[in-house]
Short mmCIF file of C-alpha atoms and ligand atoms in Angstrom, two decimals:
data_model
loop_
_atom_site.label_atom_id
_atom_site.label_comp_id
_atom_site.label_asym_id
_atom_site.label_seq_id
_atom_site.Cartn_x
_atom_site.Cartn_y
_atom_site.Cartn_z
CA MET N 252 101.85 83.82 121.52
CA ASP N 253 99.99 84.34 124.40
CA LYS N 254 101.15 87.67 127.02
CA LEU N 255 101.23 88.13 129.90
CA LYS N 256 100.21 92.00 131.16
CA ILE N 257 101.13 92.95 135.03
CA THR N 258 100.63 96.36 136.62
CA GLY N 259 102.62 96.48 139.39
CA GLY N 260 102.34 97.00 143.18
CA GLN N 261 100.46 95.84 144.20
CA THR N 262 100.72 94.16 147.52
CA LEU N 263 99.77 90.69 147.81
CA LYS N 264 97.47 89.01 150.08
CA GLY N 265 95.59 85.93 150.83
CA GLU N 266 94.86 82.28 150.40
CA VAL N 267 96.42 80.40 147.72
CA GLN N 268 96.48 76.74 147.21
CA ILE N 269 99.42 75.10 145.73
CA SER N 270 98.87 72.17 143.56
CA GLY N 271 100.40 69.05 142.47
CA ALA N 272 103.94 69.00 141.15
CA LYS N 273 104.88 68.86 137.85
CA ASN N 274 108.34 67.29 138.54
CA ALA N 275 106.98 64.41 140.88
CA VAL N 276 103.46 63.80 138.06
CA LEU N 277 105.78 63.65 135.02
CA PRO N 278 107.88 60.03 136.70
CA ILE N 279 104.59 59.11 138.74
CA LEU N 280 102.84 59.14 135.30
CA ALA N 281 106.05 57.43 133.69
CA ALA N 282 105.77 54.06 136.08
CA THR N 283 102.55 53.52 135.00
CA LEU N 284 103.97 51.57 132.02
CA LEU N 285 105.64 49.15 134.79
CA ALA N 286 102.63 47.47 134.98
CA PRO N 287 99.79 45.93 133.03
CA GLY N 288 96.45 47.78 134.89
CA ILE N 289 95.21 50.84 135.75
CA SER N 290 96.31 53.70 137.60
CA ILE N 291 94.83 56.61 139.12
CA ILE N 292 96.96 59.22 139.54
CA ASP N 293 95.00 61.88 141.82
CA ASN N 294 96.49 65.21 142.38
CA VAL N 295 97.27 66.06 138.85
CA PRO N 296 98.86 69.61 138.12
CA ARG N 297 97.33 70.61 134.02
CA LEU N 298 99.51 71.44 132.68
CA ARG N 299 101.13 71.86 129.52
CA ASP N 300 104.12 69.28 130.54
CA VAL N 301 101.85 66.94 131.86
CA ASN N 302 99.60 66.49 128.30
CA THR N 303 102.96 66.10 126.28
CA LEU N 304 104.31 63.43 128.83
CA LEU N 305 99.91 61.49 128.38
CA GLN N 306 100.90 62.05 124.57
CA VAL N 307 104.10 60.19 124.59
CA LEU N 308 102.15 57.41 126.40
CA ASN N 309 98.87 57.26 124.30
CA ALA N 310 102.04 56.98 121.32
CA ILE N 311 103.52 54.01 122.94
CA GLY N 312 99.75 52.45 122.89
CA ALA N 313 98.43 52.97 127.27
CA LYS N 314 95.50 55.16 127.01
CA ALA N 315 95.49 57.81 129.15
CA ALA N 316 93.41 60.75 129.62
CA TRP N 317 92.48 62.70 132.40
CA SER N 318 89.46 61.38 134.32
CA SER N 319 88.32 64.44 136.53
CA ASP N 320 89.99 67.65 137.03
CA ASN N 321 93.26 67.02 138.76
CA GLN N 322 93.22 62.85 137.65
CA VAL N 323 94.44 60.97 135.12
CA THR N 324 94.11 57.36 134.18
CA VAL N 325 96.61 55.14 132.36
CA ASP N 326 95.14 52.06 131.39
CA ALA N 327 98.67 50.85 130.97
CA THR N 328 97.41 46.74 129.88
CA GLU N 329 99.07 47.15 126.39
CA ILE N 330 102.51 48.72 124.89
CA SER N 331 102.88 48.32 121.10
CA ASN N 332 105.16 50.63 120.24
CA PRO N 333 108.04 51.66 123.11
CA THR N 334 108.71 54.23 120.74
CA ALA N 335 109.03 58.33 122.34
CA PRO N 336 108.53 60.47 119.31
CA TYR N 337 111.55 63.67 118.98
CA GLU N 338 108.21 65.66 118.33
CA LEU N 339 107.43 64.84 121.79
CA VAL N 340 110.51 65.13 123.26
CA LYS N 341 111.77 68.06 121.92
CA THR N 342 109.19 70.20 123.10
CA MET N 343 109.98 68.13 126.71
CA ARG N 344 112.71 66.18 127.32
CA ALA N 345 111.75 64.37 130.86
CA SER N 346 110.18 61.95 127.97
CA VAL N 347 113.63 60.17 128.33
CA LEU N 348 111.40 59.37 131.71
CA VAL N 349 109.45 56.41 129.58
CA LEU N 350 113.76 55.21 129.21
CA GLY N 351 113.65 53.36 132.07
CA PRO N 352 110.11 51.91 132.61
CA LEU N 353 110.07 50.36 129.08
CA LEU N 354 113.41 48.28 129.49
CA ALA N 355 112.02 47.23 132.96
CA ARG N 356 108.39 46.15 131.46
CA ILE N 357 109.38 44.96 127.66
CA GLY N 358 112.68 44.66 127.73
CA GLN N 359 113.31 47.74 124.55
CA ALA N 360 112.55 51.24 124.13
CA ARG N 361 113.28 53.19 121.35
CA VAL N 362 113.07 57.13 122.60
CA SER N 363 114.33 60.56 120.91
CA LEU N 364 117.55 61.70 122.23
CA PRO N 365 116.53 64.92 123.97
CA GLY N 366 118.38 67.53 122.57
CA GLY N 367 120.05 70.85 124.26
CA CYS N 368 117.63 73.29 126.01
CA ALA N 369 117.70 77.64 126.92
CA ILE N 370 119.68 76.67 130.47
CA GLY N 371 122.18 74.43 129.03
CA ALA N 372 123.74 71.26 127.27
CA ARG N 373 121.59 69.30 129.70
CA PRO N 374 123.50 65.23 128.27
CA VAL N 375 121.43 62.17 129.12
CA ASP N 376 124.72 60.14 129.61
CA GLN N 377 124.09 59.57 133.10
CA HIS N 378 121.00 57.73 132.60
CA ILE N 379 122.36 55.60 129.24
CA LYS N 380 125.46 54.88 131.40
CA GLY N 381 123.46 53.95 133.92
CA MET N 382 120.99 51.02 131.63
CA ARG N 383 124.54 49.78 129.98
CA ALA N 384 125.81 49.02 134.14
CA LEU N 385 121.91 46.92 134.41
CA GLY N 386 122.50 44.83 130.88
CA ALA N 387 121.80 46.92 128.57
CA ASN N 388 122.35 46.85 124.96
CA ILE N 389 121.77 51.22 124.11
CA GLU N 390 122.73 51.84 120.94
CA ILE N 391 122.34 55.92 119.28
CA LEU N 392 120.94 55.38 115.91
CA GLU N 393 119.54 58.70 113.87
CA GLY N 394 119.09 60.68 117.05
CA TYR N 395 117.47 58.07 118.95
CA ILE N 396 118.59 56.06 121.71
CA GLU N 397 117.93 52.26 120.76
CA ALA N 398 117.27 50.11 124.26
CA LYS N 399 117.05 46.05 124.19
CA ALA N 400 117.68 44.12 127.22
CA GLU N 401 116.27 40.33 127.11
CA LYS N 402 116.49 40.85 131.17
CA LEU N 403 117.54 43.97 133.39
CA THR N 404 120.66 42.63 136.23
CA GLY N 405 121.21 44.29 139.55
CA THR N 406 124.68 46.56 139.39
CA ARG N 407 125.80 49.22 141.67
CA PHE N 408 126.12 52.19 139.80
CA VAL N 409 127.63 55.55 141.06
CA SER N 410 126.31 58.99 139.48
CA ASP N 411 128.71 60.66 138.25
CA MET N 412 126.99 63.76 139.63
CA VAL N 413 123.67 62.99 141.21
CA THR N 414 120.80 63.28 138.06
CA VAL N 415 116.88 64.18 139.19
CA THR N 416 115.82 62.07 136.18
CA GLY N 417 119.00 59.82 136.26
CA THR N 418 118.00 58.50 139.07
CA GLU N 419 113.85 58.27 137.90
CA ASN N 420 114.87 56.14 135.46
CA LEU N 421 117.43 54.67 137.14
CA LEU N 422 114.65 53.04 140.18
CA MET N 423 112.34 52.81 137.81
CA ALA N 424 114.52 50.42 135.24
CA ALA N 425 116.27 48.32 138.38
CA VAL N 426 112.55 47.60 140.15
CA LEU N 427 112.07 44.63 137.77
CA ALA N 428 115.85 43.12 137.20
CA ASP N 429 117.26 40.56 138.41
CA GLY N 430 118.95 40.93 142.76
CA GLU N 431 119.69 43.38 143.85
CA THR N 432 120.94 47.12 142.99
CA ILE N 433 122.68 49.76 144.73
CA LEU N 434 122.30 53.71 143.27
CA GLU N 435 125.08 55.74 144.53
CA ASN N 436 125.23 59.02 144.51
CA ALA N 437 121.22 59.10 143.94
CA ALA N 438 119.13 62.43 143.72
CA CYS N 439 117.29 62.52 147.18
CA GLU N 440 114.76 65.31 145.83
CA PRO N 441 111.52 65.02 147.39
CA GLU N 442 110.21 64.25 143.61
CA VAL N 443 112.48 61.42 144.20
CA VAL N 444 110.75 60.08 147.14
CA ASP N 445 107.86 59.85 146.00
CA LEU N 446 108.13 58.49 142.38
CA ALA N 447 110.16 55.50 145.17
CA ASN N 448 106.92 55.38 147.80
CA MET N 449 104.55 54.76 144.41
CA LEU N 450 107.22 52.24 142.98
CA ASN N 451 107.06 50.74 146.50
CA LYS N 452 103.39 50.36 147.16
CA MET N 453 103.22 49.03 143.50
CA GLY N 454 105.13 45.86 145.02
CA ALA N 455 108.97 47.39 144.25
CA LYS N 456 111.22 46.83 147.04
CA ILE N 457 113.45 49.88 147.52
CA THR N 458 115.40 50.99 150.82
CA GLY N 459 116.82 53.74 151.14
CA ILE N 460 114.74 56.53 150.30
CA GLY N 461 115.24 60.13 150.82
CA THR N 462 119.26 59.05 150.91
CA PRO N 463 121.92 59.23 148.26
CA ARG N 464 122.35 54.92 148.77
CA LEU N 465 119.56 53.42 146.67
CA GLU N 466 118.95 49.85 147.41
CA ILE N 467 116.50 47.94 145.56
CA GLN N 468 115.92 44.39 145.20
CA GLY N 469 114.12 43.55 141.78
CA VAL N 470 110.88 41.79 141.68
CA GLN N 471 108.96 39.46 139.00
CA GLN N 472 105.50 41.67 138.55
CA LEU N 473 104.41 44.65 139.79
CA LYS N 474 100.69 46.22 139.89
CA ALA N 475 98.91 49.15 139.01
CA VAL N 476 98.27 51.71 141.58
CA ASN N 477 96.33 54.26 142.57
CA TYR N 478 98.78 58.04 144.13
CA ARG N 479 98.51 61.18 144.87
CA THR N 480 101.04 63.13 144.38
CA LEU N 481 103.25 65.37 146.29
CA PRO N 482 102.83 69.50 146.24
CA ASP N 483 104.59 71.33 143.82
CA ARG N 484 107.65 72.86 147.36
CA ILE N 485 108.49 74.87 143.53
CA GLU N 486 104.66 76.51 142.87
CA ALA N 487 104.58 77.34 146.59
CA GLY N 488 108.04 78.66 146.95
CA THR N 489 107.39 81.01 143.91
CA TYR N 490 104.26 82.16 146.46
CA LEU N 491 106.24 83.36 148.88
CA VAL N 492 108.76 85.15 146.92
CA ALA N 493 106.11 86.78 145.46
CA ALA N 494 104.42 88.18 148.48
CA ALA N 495 108.24 89.20 149.82
CA ALA N 496 108.64 91.35 147.16
CA THR N 497 104.89 92.86 147.01
CA GLY N 498 104.97 93.82 150.96
CA GLY N 499 102.58 90.98 151.16
CA GLU N 500 100.95 88.80 153.48
CA VAL N 501 99.76 85.42 151.95
CA ILE N 502 98.78 81.57 153.93
CA LEU N 503 99.97 78.64 151.64
CA ARG N 504 97.32 74.90 151.83
CA GLY N 505 97.95 72.30 151.30
CA ILE N 506 101.64 72.23 151.33
CA ALA N 507 104.54 71.51 154.51
CA ILE N 508 107.39 73.84 155.04
CA GLN N 509 109.68 70.63 155.04
CA LEU N 510 110.01 70.53 151.29
CA LEU N 511 110.93 74.17 151.22
CA GLU N 512 112.92 74.27 154.83
CA ALA N 513 116.57 76.59 151.88
CA VAL N 514 113.59 78.54 150.85
CA CYS N 515 112.16 79.12 153.90
CA GLU N 516 115.10 79.87 155.74
CA LYS N 517 116.81 82.60 152.69
CA LEU N 518 113.10 84.82 152.98
CA THR N 519 113.51 84.52 156.33
CA GLU N 520 117.15 85.60 156.13
CA SER N 521 115.55 88.92 153.86
CA GLY N 522 113.13 89.63 156.87
CA ALA N 523 110.32 87.88 156.09
CA GLU N 524 107.84 86.00 158.80
CA ILE N 525 107.40 82.69 158.18
CA THR N 526 105.77 80.36 160.14
CA SER N 527 103.99 76.18 159.46
CA GLY N 528 101.56 73.72 160.77
CA THR N 529 98.85 71.79 160.62
CA GLU N 530 95.11 72.74 160.43
CA ASN N 531 91.91 70.49 159.72
CA GLY N 532 93.99 68.00 158.53
CA VAL N 533 96.28 70.39 155.96
CA ASP N 534 99.81 71.59 155.71
CA PHE N 535 100.06 74.95 155.19
CA ILE N 536 102.97 77.62 155.36
CA LYS N 537 102.08 81.56 156.31
CA LEU N 538 104.55 84.27 155.18
CA LYS N 539 104.02 87.96 156.49
CA SER N 540 106.54 90.55 154.66
CA SER N 541 109.00 93.36 155.94
CA ALA N 542 108.78 96.24 155.08
CA LYS N 543 111.38 96.45 152.75
CA PRO N 544 113.24 93.03 152.46
CA GLN N 545 117.28 92.92 152.92
CA ALA N 546 118.55 91.02 149.57
CA VAL N 547 120.54 87.69 149.88
CA SER N 548 122.85 85.57 148.74
CA ILE N 549 122.90 81.60 147.15
CA ARG N 550 123.92 79.13 145.64
CA THR N 551 122.20 77.04 144.23
CA ALA N 552 123.15 72.59 144.79
CA PRO N 553 120.79 69.57 145.32
CA PHE N 554 118.20 68.98 147.33
CA PRO N 555 118.04 69.42 150.41
CA ALA N 556 120.53 72.29 149.99
CA PHE N 557 118.67 75.90 147.95
CA PRO N 558 116.84 74.34 144.42
CA THR N 559 117.88 75.48 141.23
CA ASP N 560 114.36 76.27 140.08
CA MET N 561 114.38 78.95 142.79
CA GLN N 562 116.90 81.35 142.61
CA ALA N 563 115.30 83.91 139.19
CA GLN N 564 112.88 84.21 141.68
CA PHE N 565 114.76 84.97 144.29
CA MET N 566 117.29 87.14 141.36
CA ALA N 567 114.11 89.36 141.43
CA LEU N 568 113.37 89.59 144.65
CA ASN N 569 116.92 90.70 145.29
CA CYS N 570 116.64 93.36 142.61
CA ILE N 571 114.59 95.31 144.86
CA ALA N 572 115.60 94.65 148.33
CA ASN N 573 118.12 96.63 151.01
CA GLY N 574 121.98 95.08 149.56
CA ALA N 575 123.30 93.59 147.73
CA GLY N 576 123.39 89.56 147.19
CA VAL N 577 125.46 87.10 145.01
CA ILE N 578 124.49 84.06 143.46
CA VAL N 579 125.90 81.44 142.33
CA GLU N 580 124.09 78.80 139.84
CA ASN N 581 126.10 75.67 139.88
CA ILE N 582 123.27 73.32 139.20
CA PHE N 583 122.97 73.88 134.75
CA GLU N 584 125.69 75.98 133.19
CA ASN N 585 123.21 78.79 131.40
CA ARG N 586 120.10 78.82 134.19
CA PHE N 587 121.19 83.82 133.99
CA MET N 588 118.27 84.33 130.80
CA HIS N 589 116.25 86.69 133.07
CA ILE N 590 119.37 89.12 133.97
CA PRO N 591 118.82 90.82 130.61
CA GLU N 592 115.21 91.34 130.78
CA LEU N 593 114.96 92.24 134.56
CA ILE N 594 118.02 94.32 133.47
CA ARG N 595 115.58 95.92 130.80
CA MET N 596 113.73 96.71 134.36
CA GLY N 597 116.18 98.18 135.98
CA ALA N 598 117.15 96.17 137.57
CA LYS N 599 121.07 96.43 138.78
CA ILE N 600 123.12 93.03 138.69
CA GLU N 601 126.78 92.35 137.00
CA PHE N 602 127.27 88.19 136.60
CA SER N 603 129.59 86.84 134.81
CA ALA N 604 130.20 83.04 134.77
CA ASN N 605 127.78 81.73 137.25
CA THR N 606 127.82 84.69 139.45
CA ALA N 607 126.00 87.24 139.77
CA THR N 608 126.31 90.36 142.44
CA THR N 609 122.31 92.42 142.11
CA THR N 610 122.22 95.47 143.93
CA GLY N 611 119.29 96.18 145.35
CA GLY N 612 116.96 99.67 144.13
CA LYS N 613 113.56 100.05 141.89
CA LEU N 614 112.25 98.18 139.03
CA ARG N 615 110.16 99.88 136.82
CA GLY N 616 107.87 98.11 133.65
CA ALA N 617 108.92 97.34 130.81
CA PRO N 618 107.92 94.41 127.88
CA VAL N 619 110.31 91.40 128.57
CA MET N 620 110.86 88.27 127.91
CA ALA N 621 110.62 84.94 128.74
CA THR N 622 113.32 82.27 127.88
CA ASP N 623 112.17 79.22 130.16
CA LEU N 624 110.08 78.14 132.70
CA ARG N 625 111.58 79.48 136.05
CA ALA N 626 113.19 82.83 133.98
CA SER N 627 109.42 83.34 133.56
CA ALA N 628 108.58 82.77 137.43
CA GLY N 629 110.76 85.50 138.59
CA LEU N 630 109.81 87.79 135.57
CA ILE N 631 106.17 87.89 136.95
CA ILE N 632 107.70 88.38 140.00
CA ALA N 633 109.59 91.40 139.64
CA ALA N 634 106.91 92.62 137.49
CA LEU N 635 103.87 92.59 140.35
CA ALA N 636 107.12 94.94 142.15
CA ALA N 637 107.65 97.07 139.71
CA GLU N 638 106.57 100.49 139.02
CA GLY N 639 104.51 99.98 136.21
CA GLU N 640 103.11 97.63 133.15
CA THR N 641 105.18 94.93 131.95
CA ILE N 642 104.38 93.14 129.42
CA ILE N 643 106.06 88.80 129.20
CA ASP N 644 106.29 87.55 126.30
CA ARG N 645 106.23 83.77 125.20
CA ILE N 646 104.46 83.20 128.76
CA TYR N 647 103.72 79.28 127.38
CA HIS N 648 107.22 78.09 129.39
CA LEU N 649 104.15 79.20 132.84
CA ASP N 650 101.69 77.06 131.03
CA ARG N 651 104.52 74.01 131.30
CA GLY N 652 104.76 74.42 135.18
CA TYR N 653 102.34 77.29 136.69
CA GLU N 654 98.83 75.64 137.11
CA LYS N 655 96.12 78.47 137.30
CA ILE N 656 99.01 81.29 137.84
CA GLU N 657 96.69 83.99 136.72
CA GLU N 658 93.91 82.96 138.73
CA LYS N 659 96.17 82.83 142.12
CA LEU N 660 98.18 85.72 141.22
CA SER N 661 94.20 87.56 140.66
CA ILE N 662 92.91 85.80 144.21
CA LEU N 663 96.12 87.74 145.86
CA GLY N 664 95.07 90.76 144.97
CA ALA N 665 97.32 90.62 142.32
CA LYS N 666 96.41 93.12 138.24
CA VAL N 667 97.56 90.58 136.05
CA GLU N 668 95.86 90.08 132.15
CA ARG N 669 96.58 87.46 129.90
CA ILE N 670 96.87 88.53 126.14
CA LYS N 671 95.23 86.02 123.48
CA ALA N 672 97.99 86.08 120.72
CA ASN N 673 94.80 86.33 118.72
CA LYS N 674 94.25 90.04 120.42
C1 UD1 V 117 115.23 67.96 137.01
C2 UD1 V 117 113.95 69.24 137.58
C3 UD1 V 117 114.24 70.40 137.11
C4 UD1 V 117 115.36 70.88 138.09
C5 UD1 V 117 116.81 69.93 138.12
C6 UD1 V 117 117.40 70.47 138.79
C7 UD1 V 117 112.07 67.43 135.91
C8 UD1 V 117 111.36 67.17 135.57
N1 UD1 V 117 112.51 68.29 136.23
O1 UD1 V 117 115.80 68.32 135.79
O2 UD1 V 117 113.04 71.06 137.35
O3 UD1 V 117 116.19 72.62 137.61
O4 UD1 V 117 116.08 68.73 138.25
O5 UD1 V 117 116.92 70.55 140.46
O6 UD1 V 117 111.84 66.76 137.52
N2 UD1 V 117 123.76 66.15 134.04
C9 UD1 V 117 124.05 65.13 133.16
N3 UD1 V 117 123.54 63.98 132.40
C10 UD1 V 117 122.76 63.51 132.59
C11 UD1 V 117 121.88 63.90 133.92
C12 UD1 V 117 122.60 65.25 134.23
O7 UD1 V 117 125.79 65.93 132.64
O8 UD1 V 117 122.92 62.11 132.45
C13 UD1 V 117 123.53 68.06 135.08
C14 UD1 V 117 122.47 68.40 133.95
O9 UD1 V 117 122.76 68.62 132.86
C15 UD1 V 117 122.74 69.07 135.24
C16 UD1 V 117 122.97 68.61 136.94
O10 UD1 V 117 123.32 67.23 135.84
O11 UD1 V 117 123.80 70.42 135.06
C17 UD1 V 117 121.50 68.02 137.17
O12 UD1 V 117 121.04 67.45 136.45
P1 UD1 V 117 119.45 66.57 136.37
O13 UD1 V 117 119.04 67.24 138.22
O14 UD1 V 117 119.63 65.48 135.63
O15 UD1 V 117 118.38 67.40 135.69
P2 UD1 V 117 116.64 67.51 135.37
O16 UD1 V 117 116.53 65.46 136.58
O17 UD1 V 117 116.89 67.34 134.08
#
């Protein structure tokens, strides 16, 4: 398994281009299944998760492939085998996003039930409950969600909790259903908005986009489209925190501040100076850090509040900041796996259940283990801010979600090197 070697203590300075959003492109690629014909998706990040979804689409019978550097073409004319196999779903839970489009387009789907994962049990009961409310007949057989529906029928569905992929799956099922569907307590994340905008471009009739109440008038059919994915707010937030933690100064190109207001507010509270705007038609965010950051307190919650996907990165920042900070994780029950690793680097953190209290100090390089995607990002930030050398093991998690991370960090002046498994 590849490892990352980081020599800390470098100040991050310079400019970086933000890639397309992983969490937007996955539902967008799944949505191409809704219409026969060729869809072209741009601003697609070269990530392991994207490749996994392309494999799922190909297994189903669509022809999905990279057509240029950051462009994917999907020909979904034929769907010969509506099955998302366990081998693929177990490596990426978001594969479950093909359930809604398959049911809507051909009235059947067989999708492996995702198991638990490092950050929590993460059930998909709301996806299933919502599909049943739309008239699907669903059984769990041999570890698979076996779903059938002659025709989905519009309904009003109130989700028990705000779920991002749950909202996306139900949205994709409802666009071709008979009549009107109302999704209450829907997720308002920008990635859900991006998917809804793409669906409307395909001919869907969705209103209330970006609010917790989505109204969908079912249509008979949709058409394949060209669509450009929105930028990745979590990748952007990660580089901003990395700069703040190293006393740096960065400009992020291709991302608007509206996508990460809660994150930027916390960075400002920590002492960083943030400006944003548009230059030559391209959005930018600029961060100038303070001499020494101040610890911040955070409670994760659905958008527009502070995202759980930025929790580990701020935990790392707090570890080298002045003062104490309290971090409460409200979305996932086991998303503190980075804490024992940070403690190995000298962090002062006390935690129980979903609350962690950090006391600032110094970090020193150490061998550490990445446990999930965003925990890896937290460890990278800690390593960049630490004295000495850190070796991060199991960085395949990072390759799931950060495009060209060593290259981008190096452009900013970090000392980072990938150690290949066979070295
Ligand atoms: C998505 C994001 C992930 C992010 C998360 C929360 C993608 C591909 N991934 O994950 O990066 O961290 O949103 O912003 O977009 N839940 C249930 N039953 C369900 C569905 C969810 O109990 O049927 C629970 C989950 O266990 C979790 C909470 O609801 O505690 C929110 O999860 P959800 O929004 O569904 O996360 P994902 O869509 O899996």
